[in-house]
CSV table of C-alpha atoms and ligand atoms in Angstrom, one decimal:
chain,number,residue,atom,x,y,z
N,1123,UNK,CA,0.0,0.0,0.0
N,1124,UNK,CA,1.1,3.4,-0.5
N,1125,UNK,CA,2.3,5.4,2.4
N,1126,UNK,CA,1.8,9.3,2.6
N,1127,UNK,CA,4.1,11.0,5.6
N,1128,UNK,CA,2.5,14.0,6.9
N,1129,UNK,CA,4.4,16.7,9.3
N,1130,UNK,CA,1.4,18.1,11.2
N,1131,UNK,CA,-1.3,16.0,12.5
N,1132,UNK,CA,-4.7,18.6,12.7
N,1133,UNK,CA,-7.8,19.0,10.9
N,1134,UNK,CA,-6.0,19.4,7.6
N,1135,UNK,CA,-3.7,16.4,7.8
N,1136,UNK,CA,-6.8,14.7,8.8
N,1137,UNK,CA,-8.7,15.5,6.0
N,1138,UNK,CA,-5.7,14.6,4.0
N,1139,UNK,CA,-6.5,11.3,4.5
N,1140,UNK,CA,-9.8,10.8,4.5
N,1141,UNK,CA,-9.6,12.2,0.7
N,1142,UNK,CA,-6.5,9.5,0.1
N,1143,UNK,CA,-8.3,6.3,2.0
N,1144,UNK,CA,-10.5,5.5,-1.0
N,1145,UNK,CA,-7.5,5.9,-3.3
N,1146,UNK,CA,-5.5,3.1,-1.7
N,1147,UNK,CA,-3.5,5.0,0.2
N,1148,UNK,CA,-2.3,5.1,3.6
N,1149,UNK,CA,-0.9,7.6,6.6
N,1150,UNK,CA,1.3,8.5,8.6
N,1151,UNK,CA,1.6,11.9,10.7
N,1152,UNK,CA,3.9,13.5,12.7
N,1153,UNK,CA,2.6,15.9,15.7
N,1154,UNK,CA,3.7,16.9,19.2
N,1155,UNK,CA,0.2,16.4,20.5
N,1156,UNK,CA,-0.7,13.0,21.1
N,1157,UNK,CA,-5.2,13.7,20.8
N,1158,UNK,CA,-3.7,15.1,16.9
N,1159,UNK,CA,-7.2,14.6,15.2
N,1160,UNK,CA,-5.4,12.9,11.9
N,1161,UNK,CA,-4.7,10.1,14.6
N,1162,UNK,CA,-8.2,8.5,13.6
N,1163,UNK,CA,-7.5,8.2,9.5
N,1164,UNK,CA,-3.7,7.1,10.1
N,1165,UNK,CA,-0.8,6.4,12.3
N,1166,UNK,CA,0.5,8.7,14.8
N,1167,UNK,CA,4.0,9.6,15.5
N,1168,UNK,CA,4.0,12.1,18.5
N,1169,UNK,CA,7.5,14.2,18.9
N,1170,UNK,CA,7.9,17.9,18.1
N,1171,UNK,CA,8.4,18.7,14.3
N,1172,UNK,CA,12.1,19.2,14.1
N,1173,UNK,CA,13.0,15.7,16.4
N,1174,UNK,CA,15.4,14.4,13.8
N,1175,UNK,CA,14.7,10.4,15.2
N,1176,UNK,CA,10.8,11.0,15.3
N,1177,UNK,CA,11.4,12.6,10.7
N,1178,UNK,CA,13.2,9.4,10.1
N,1179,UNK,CA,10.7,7.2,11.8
N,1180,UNK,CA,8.2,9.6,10.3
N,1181,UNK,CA,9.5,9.3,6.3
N,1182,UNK,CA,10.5,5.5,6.3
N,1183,UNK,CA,8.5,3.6,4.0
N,1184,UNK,CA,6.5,6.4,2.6
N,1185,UNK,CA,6.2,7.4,-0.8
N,1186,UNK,CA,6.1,11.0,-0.4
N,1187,UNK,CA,6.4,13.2,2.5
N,1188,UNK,CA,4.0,16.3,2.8
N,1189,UNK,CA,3.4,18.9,5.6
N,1190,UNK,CA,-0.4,20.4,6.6
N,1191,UNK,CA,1.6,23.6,8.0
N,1192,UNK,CA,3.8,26.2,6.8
N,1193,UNK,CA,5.6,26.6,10.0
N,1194,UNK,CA,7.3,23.4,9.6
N,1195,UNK,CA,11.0,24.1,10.7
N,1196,UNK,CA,12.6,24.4,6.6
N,1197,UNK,CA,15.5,22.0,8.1
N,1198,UNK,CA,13.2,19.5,9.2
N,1199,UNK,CA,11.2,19.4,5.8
N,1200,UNK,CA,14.2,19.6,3.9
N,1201,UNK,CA,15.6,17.1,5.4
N,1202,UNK,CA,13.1,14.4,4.7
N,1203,UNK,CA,12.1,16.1,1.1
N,1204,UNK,CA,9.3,17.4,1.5
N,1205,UNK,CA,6.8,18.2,-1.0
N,1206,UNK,CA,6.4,21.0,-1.7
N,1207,UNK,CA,10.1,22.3,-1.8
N,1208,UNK,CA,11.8,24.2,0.7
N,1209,UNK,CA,11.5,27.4,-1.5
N,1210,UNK,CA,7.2,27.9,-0.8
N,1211,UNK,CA,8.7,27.5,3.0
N,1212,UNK,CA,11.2,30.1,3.4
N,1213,UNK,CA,9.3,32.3,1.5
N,1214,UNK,CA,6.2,31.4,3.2
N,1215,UNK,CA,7.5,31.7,6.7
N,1216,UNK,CA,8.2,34.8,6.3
N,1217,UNK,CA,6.5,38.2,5.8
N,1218,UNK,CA,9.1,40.0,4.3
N,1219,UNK,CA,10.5,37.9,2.1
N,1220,UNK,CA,7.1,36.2,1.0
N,1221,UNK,CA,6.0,39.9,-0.1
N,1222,UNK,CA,9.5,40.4,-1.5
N,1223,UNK,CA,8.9,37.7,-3.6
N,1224,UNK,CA,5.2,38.7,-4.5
N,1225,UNK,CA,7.2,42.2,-5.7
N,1226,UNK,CA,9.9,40.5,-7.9
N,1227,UNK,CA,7.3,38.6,-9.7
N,1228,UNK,CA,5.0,42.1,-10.6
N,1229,UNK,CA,2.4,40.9,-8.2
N,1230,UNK,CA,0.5,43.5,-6.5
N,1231,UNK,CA,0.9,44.1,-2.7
N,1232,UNK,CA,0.0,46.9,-0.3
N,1233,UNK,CA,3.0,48.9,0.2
N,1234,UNK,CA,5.1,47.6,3.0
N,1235,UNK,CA,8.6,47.9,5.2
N,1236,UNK,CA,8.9,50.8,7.8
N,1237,UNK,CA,5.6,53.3,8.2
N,1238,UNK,CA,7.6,56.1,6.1
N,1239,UNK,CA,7.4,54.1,3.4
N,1240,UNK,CA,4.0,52.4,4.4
N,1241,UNK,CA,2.0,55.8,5.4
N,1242,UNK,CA,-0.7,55.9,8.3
N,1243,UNK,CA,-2.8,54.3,9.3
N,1244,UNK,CA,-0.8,50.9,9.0
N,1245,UNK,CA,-0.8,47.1,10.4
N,1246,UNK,CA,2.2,46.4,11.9
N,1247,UNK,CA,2.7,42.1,11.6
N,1248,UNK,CA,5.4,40.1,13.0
N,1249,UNK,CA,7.5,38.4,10.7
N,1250,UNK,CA,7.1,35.0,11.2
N,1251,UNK,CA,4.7,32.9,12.8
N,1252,UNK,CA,1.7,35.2,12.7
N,1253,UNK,CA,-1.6,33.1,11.4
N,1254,UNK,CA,-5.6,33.7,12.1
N,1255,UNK,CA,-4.8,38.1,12.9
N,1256,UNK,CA,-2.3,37.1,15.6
N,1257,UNK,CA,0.5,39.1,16.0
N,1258,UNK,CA,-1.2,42.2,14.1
N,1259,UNK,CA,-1.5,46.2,15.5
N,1260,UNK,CA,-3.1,48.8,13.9
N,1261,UNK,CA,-1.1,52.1,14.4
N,1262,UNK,CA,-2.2,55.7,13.3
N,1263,UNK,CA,1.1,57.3,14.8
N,1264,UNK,CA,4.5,57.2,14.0
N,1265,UNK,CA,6.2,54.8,16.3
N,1266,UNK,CA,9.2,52.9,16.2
N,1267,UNK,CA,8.9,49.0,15.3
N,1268,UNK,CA,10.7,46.2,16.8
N,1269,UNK,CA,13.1,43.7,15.4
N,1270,UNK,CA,11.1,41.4,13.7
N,1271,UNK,CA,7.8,43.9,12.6
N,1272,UNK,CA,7.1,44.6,9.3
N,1273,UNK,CA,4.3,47.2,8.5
N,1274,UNK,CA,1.9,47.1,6.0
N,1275,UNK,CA,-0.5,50.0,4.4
N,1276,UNK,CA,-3.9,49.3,5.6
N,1277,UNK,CA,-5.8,48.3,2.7
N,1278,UNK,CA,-9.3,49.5,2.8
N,1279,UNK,CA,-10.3,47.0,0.6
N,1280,UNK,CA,-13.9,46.0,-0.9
N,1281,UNK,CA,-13.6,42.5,-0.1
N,1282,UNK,CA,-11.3,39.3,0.5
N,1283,UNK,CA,-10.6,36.6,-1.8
N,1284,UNK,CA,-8.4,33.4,-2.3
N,1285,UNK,CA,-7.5,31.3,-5.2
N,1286,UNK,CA,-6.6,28.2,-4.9
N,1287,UNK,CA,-4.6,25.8,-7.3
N,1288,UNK,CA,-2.5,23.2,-7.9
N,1289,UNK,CA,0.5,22.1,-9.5
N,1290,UNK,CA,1.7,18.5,-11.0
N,1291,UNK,CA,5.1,17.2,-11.1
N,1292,UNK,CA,5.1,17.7,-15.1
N,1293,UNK,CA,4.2,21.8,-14.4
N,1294,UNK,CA,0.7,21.9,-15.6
N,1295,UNK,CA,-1.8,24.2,-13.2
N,1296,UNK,CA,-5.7,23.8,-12.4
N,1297,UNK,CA,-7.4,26.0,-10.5
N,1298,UNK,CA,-10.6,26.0,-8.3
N,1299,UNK,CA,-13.3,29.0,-8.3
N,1300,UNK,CA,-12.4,31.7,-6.9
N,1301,UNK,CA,-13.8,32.2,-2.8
N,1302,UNK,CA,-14.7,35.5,-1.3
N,1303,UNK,CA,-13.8,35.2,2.4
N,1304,UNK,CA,-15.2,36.8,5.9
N,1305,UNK,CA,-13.4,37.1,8.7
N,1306,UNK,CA,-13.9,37.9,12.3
N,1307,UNK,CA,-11.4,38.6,14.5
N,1308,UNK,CA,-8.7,37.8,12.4
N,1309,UNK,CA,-10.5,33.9,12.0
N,1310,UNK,CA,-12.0,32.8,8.6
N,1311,UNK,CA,-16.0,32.2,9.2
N,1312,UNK,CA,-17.4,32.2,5.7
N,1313,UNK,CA,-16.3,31.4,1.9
N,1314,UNK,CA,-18.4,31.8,-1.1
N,1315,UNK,CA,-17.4,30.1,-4.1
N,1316,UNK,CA,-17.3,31.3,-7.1
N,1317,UNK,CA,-17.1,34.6,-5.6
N,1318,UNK,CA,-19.9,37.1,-6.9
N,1319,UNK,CA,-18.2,38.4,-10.4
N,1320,UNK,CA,-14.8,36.7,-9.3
N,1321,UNK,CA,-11.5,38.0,-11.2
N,1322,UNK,CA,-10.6,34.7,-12.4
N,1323,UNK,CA,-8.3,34.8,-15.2
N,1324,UNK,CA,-6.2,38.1,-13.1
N,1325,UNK,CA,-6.4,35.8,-9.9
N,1326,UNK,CA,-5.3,32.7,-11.7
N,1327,UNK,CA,-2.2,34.8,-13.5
N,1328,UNK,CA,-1.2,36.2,-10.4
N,1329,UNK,CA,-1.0,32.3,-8.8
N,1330,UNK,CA,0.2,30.8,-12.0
N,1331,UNK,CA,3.2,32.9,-11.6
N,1332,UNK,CA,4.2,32.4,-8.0
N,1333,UNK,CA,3.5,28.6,-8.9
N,1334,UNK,CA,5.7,28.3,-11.5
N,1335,UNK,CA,8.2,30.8,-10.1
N,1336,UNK,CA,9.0,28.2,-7.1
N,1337,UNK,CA,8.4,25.4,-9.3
N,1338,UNK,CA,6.0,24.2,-6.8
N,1339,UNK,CA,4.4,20.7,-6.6
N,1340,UNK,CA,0.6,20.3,-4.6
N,1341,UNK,CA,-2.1,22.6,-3.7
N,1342,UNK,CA,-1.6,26.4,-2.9
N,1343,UNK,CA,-3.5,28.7,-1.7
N,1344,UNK,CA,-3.2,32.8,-2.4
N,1345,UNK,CA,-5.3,35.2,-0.4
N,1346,UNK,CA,-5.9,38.2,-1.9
N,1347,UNK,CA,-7.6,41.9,-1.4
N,1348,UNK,CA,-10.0,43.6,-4.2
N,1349,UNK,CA,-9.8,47.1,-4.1
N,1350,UNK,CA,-11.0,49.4,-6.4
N,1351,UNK,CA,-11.2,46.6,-9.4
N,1352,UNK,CA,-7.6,46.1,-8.2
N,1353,UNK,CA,-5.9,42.6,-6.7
N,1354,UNK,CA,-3.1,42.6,-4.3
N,1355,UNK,CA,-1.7,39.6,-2.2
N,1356,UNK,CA,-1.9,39.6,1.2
N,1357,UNK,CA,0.1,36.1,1.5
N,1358,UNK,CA,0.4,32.4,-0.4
N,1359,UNK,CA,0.0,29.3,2.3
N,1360,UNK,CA,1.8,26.2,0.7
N,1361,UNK,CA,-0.5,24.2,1.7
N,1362,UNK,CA,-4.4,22.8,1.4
N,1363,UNK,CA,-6.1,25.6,2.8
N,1364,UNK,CA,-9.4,26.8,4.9
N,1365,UNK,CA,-11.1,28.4,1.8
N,1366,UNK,CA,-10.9,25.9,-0.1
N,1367,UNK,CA,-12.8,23.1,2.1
N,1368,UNK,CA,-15.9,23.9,0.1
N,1369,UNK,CA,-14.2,22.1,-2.9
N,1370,UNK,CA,-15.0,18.6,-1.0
N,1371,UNK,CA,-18.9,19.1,-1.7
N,1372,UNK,CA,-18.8,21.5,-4.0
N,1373,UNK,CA,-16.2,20.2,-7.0
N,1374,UNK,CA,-15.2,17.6,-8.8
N,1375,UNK,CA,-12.1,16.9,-7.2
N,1376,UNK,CA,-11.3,18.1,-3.7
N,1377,UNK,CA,-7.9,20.5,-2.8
N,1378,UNK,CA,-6.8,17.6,-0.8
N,1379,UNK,CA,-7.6,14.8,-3.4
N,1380,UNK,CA,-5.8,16.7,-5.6
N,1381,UNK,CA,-2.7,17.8,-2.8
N,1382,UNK,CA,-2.0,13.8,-3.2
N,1383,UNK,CA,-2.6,13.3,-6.7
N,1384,UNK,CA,0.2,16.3,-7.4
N,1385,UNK,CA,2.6,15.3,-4.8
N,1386,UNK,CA,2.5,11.4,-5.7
N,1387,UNK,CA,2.9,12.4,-9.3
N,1388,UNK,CA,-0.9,10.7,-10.1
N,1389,UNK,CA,-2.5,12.8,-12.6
N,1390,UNK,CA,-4.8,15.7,-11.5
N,1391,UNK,CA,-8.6,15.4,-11.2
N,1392,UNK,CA,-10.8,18.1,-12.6
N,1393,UNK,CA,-11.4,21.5,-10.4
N,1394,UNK,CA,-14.7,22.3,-12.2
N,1395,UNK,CA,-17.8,23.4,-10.2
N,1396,UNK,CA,-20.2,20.8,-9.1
N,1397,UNK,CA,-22.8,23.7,-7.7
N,1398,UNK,CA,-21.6,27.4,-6.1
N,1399,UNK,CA,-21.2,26.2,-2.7
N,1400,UNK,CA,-21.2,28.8,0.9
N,1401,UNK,CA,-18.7,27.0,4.0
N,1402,UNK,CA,-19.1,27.9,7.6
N,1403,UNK,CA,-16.6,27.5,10.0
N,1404,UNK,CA,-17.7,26.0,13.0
N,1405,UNK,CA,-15.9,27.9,16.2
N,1406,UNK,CA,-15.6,26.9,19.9
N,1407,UNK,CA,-18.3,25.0,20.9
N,1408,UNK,CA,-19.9,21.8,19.4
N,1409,UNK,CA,-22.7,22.8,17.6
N,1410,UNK,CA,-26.2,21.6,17.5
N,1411,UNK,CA,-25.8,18.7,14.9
N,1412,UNK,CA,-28.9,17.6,14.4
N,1413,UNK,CA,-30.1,21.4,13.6
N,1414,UNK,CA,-27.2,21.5,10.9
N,1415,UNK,CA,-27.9,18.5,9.2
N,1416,UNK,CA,-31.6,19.8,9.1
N,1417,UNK,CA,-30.5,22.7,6.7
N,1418,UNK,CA,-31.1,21.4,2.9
N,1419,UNK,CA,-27.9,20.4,1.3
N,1420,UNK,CA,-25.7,20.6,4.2
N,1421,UNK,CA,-22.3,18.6,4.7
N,1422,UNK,CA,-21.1,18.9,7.7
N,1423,UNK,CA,-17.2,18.1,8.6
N,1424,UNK,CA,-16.7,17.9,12.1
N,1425,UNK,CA,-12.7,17.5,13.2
N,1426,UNK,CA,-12.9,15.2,16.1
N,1427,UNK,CA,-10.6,18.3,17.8
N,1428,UNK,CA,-11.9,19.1,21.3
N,1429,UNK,CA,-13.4,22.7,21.8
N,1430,UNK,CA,-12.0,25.8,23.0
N,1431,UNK,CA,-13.3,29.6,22.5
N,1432,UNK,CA,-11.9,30.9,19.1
N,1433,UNK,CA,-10.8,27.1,17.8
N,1434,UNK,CA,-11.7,25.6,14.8
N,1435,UNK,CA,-13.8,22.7,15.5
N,1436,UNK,CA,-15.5,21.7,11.9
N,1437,UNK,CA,-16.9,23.4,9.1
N,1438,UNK,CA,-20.0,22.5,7.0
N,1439,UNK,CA,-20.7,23.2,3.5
N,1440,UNK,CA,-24.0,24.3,1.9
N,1441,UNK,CA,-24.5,23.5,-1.7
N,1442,UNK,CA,-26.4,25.9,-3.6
N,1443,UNK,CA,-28.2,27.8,-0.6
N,1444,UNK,CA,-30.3,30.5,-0.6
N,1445,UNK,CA,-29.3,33.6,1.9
N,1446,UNK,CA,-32.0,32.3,4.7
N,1447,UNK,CA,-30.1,28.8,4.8
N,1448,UNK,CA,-26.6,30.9,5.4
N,1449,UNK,CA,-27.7,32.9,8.2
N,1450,UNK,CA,-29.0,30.2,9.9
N,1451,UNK,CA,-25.9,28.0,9.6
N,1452,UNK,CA,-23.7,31.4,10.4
N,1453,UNK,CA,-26.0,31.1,13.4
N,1454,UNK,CA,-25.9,27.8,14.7
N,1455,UNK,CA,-22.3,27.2,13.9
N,1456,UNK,CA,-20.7,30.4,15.5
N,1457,UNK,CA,-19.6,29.7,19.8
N,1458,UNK,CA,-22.8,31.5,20.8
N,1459,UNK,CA,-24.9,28.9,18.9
N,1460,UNK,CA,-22.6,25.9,20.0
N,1461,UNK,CA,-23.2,24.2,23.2
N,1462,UNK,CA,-19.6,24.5,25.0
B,1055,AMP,P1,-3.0,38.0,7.9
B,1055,AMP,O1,-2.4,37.7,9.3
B,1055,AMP,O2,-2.0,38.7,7.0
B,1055,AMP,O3,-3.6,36.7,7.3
B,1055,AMP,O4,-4.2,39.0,8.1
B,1055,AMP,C1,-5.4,38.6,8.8
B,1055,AMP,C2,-6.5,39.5,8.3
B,1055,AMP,O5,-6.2,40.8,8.7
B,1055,AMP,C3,-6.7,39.5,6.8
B,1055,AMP,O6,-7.6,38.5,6.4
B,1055,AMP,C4,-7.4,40.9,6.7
B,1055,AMP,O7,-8.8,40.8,7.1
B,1055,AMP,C5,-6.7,41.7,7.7
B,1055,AMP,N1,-5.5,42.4,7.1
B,1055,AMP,C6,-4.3,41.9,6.9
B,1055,AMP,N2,-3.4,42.7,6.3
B,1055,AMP,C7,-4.1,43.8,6.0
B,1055,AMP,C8,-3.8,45.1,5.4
B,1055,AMP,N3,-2.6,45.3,4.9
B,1055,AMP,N4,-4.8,46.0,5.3
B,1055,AMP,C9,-6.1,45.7,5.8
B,1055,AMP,N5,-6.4,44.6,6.4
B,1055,AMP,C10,-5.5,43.6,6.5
């Protein structure tokens, strides 16, 4: 049987594998926690990510090795060859040099560095390991920032959106719809794909390039702002990615079916639309189940993660829903509607 290694044992190694169980495959993860919800679709190694003993352990046998997270030490992932490269890492751990990148390749940004060259009001973000609005400050006066800060303009932008694609061994690029995104607090709640009049073909350009530029193999995942008619990139996660869980109800082949048809060299499956498709984050508390499932053409993907305020716990996925059948998900999935 094929064996698929996975650094990172959460929610998205775990779906991982239940998109690679029907295709013959098996898995392996690697994760400091030993409750990792992955642990339930494969077998668990528990040891912190960059434990050279627990990679080897990890890697032996498999075919490929992958990560669910793109704060994987580079080291560790190079180490064991992961897929993708090393290149989507460094860049991708790394504000500065990810939007650096984004520059070199004529990709919009905001403008970023120090405030005098970002103006005020700005967002200050750490560097590195800033996900979910952590690690973010507005500021409106000139301050000095700290080793390690980078600021950004703040974007008053129109709305968020993501494009997600992926990349075979032999280069060629498919692409799923477009997702407008909503966040609260810095956490992803909602994604609507295809986004209302989505900018496909200028969002698809923008990822083709920065695919091709790292000469990247799997799924990535570039979030975006749209302001004024204009895209910039906020940041590219080299991995299978939040706004793009819709894809397992809603397409024809799922971002993670696809992460392991890329990185095991088996040949893509098509990204085409089955039916626009609205997911909901489900956040802190287990929510009323039977109530979801009660909601007409609802899929609902519960992580097996225990809850805690501001946690992702599940998501569920309404196919083709009209705007009364989103609020009342928004509703029952959100911590207020979950029962603790
Ligand atoms: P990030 O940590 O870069 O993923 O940012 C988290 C969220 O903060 C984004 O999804 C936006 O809602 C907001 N945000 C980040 N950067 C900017 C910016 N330069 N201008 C305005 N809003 C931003």
């Amino acid at each position: 049987m094929t064996l698929v290694a996975c650094i990172g044992g959460g929610q998205l190694g775990r779906m991982l594998g239940l998109a690679g169980l029907p295709l013959g495959l098996s898995f392996r993860f690697l994760d400091p926690s030993p409750d990792a919800c992955a642990r339930e679709v494969g077998e668990l190694v528990v040891a912190p990510y960059d434990d050279r003993d627990a990679l080897d352990r990890l890697a032996v046998g498999a075919a490929v090795v992958t990560y669910e997270f793109e704060n994987v030490p580079v080291e560790a992932a190079a180490g064991v060859g992961a897929v993708p490269g090393p290149r989507a890492l460094e860049h991708g751990q790394d504000r500065l040099s990810e939007k650096e990148l984004f520059r070199s390749l004529g990709i919009p940004t905001a403008r970023f560095g120090r405030l005098e060259e970002t103006g005020l009001p700005a967002l200050v973000k750490t560097r590195r390991l800033g996900y979910d609005g952590k690690g973010q400050r507005r500021v409106d006066r000139d301050e000095p920032l700290e080793d390690g800060e980078l600021a950004e303009e703040l974007v008053a932008f129109d709305r968020e959106l993501s494009i997600v694609g992926v990349r075979a061994r032999d280069g060629e690029t498919r692409f799923w719809p477009v997702g407008e995104n909503v966040h609260r607090e810095g956490i992803l709640r909602v994604t609507r794909a295809p986004a209302r009049d989505a900018p496909q073909v200028e969002a698809e350009r923008i990822c083709t390039r920065l695919l091709d530029a790292l000469g990247y193999v799997g799924v990535i995942a570039v979030e975006l702002f749209e302001a004024g008619g204009r895209l910039l990139a906020n940041e590219f996660a080299p991995r299978v990615h939040n706004t793009a869980h819709w894809t397992i109800d809603g397409a024809e082949t799922s971002q993670f079916e696809n992460h392991l048809r890329a990185i095991l060299g088996l040949p893509l499956g098509s990204t085409a639309l089955r039916a626009p498709s609205v997911m909901v984050n489900v956040i802190g508390g287990i929510p009323p189940v039977e109530e979801l499932l009660e909601l007409p053409r609802a899929h609902l993907h519960l992580y097996g993660k225990a809850p805690r305020p501001g946690r992702k716990i599940g998501h569920v996925t309404l196919v083709d829903p009209d705007e009364e059948t989103v609020a009342r998900a928004v509703a029952l999935a959100s911590e207020e509607g979950g029962r603790g």
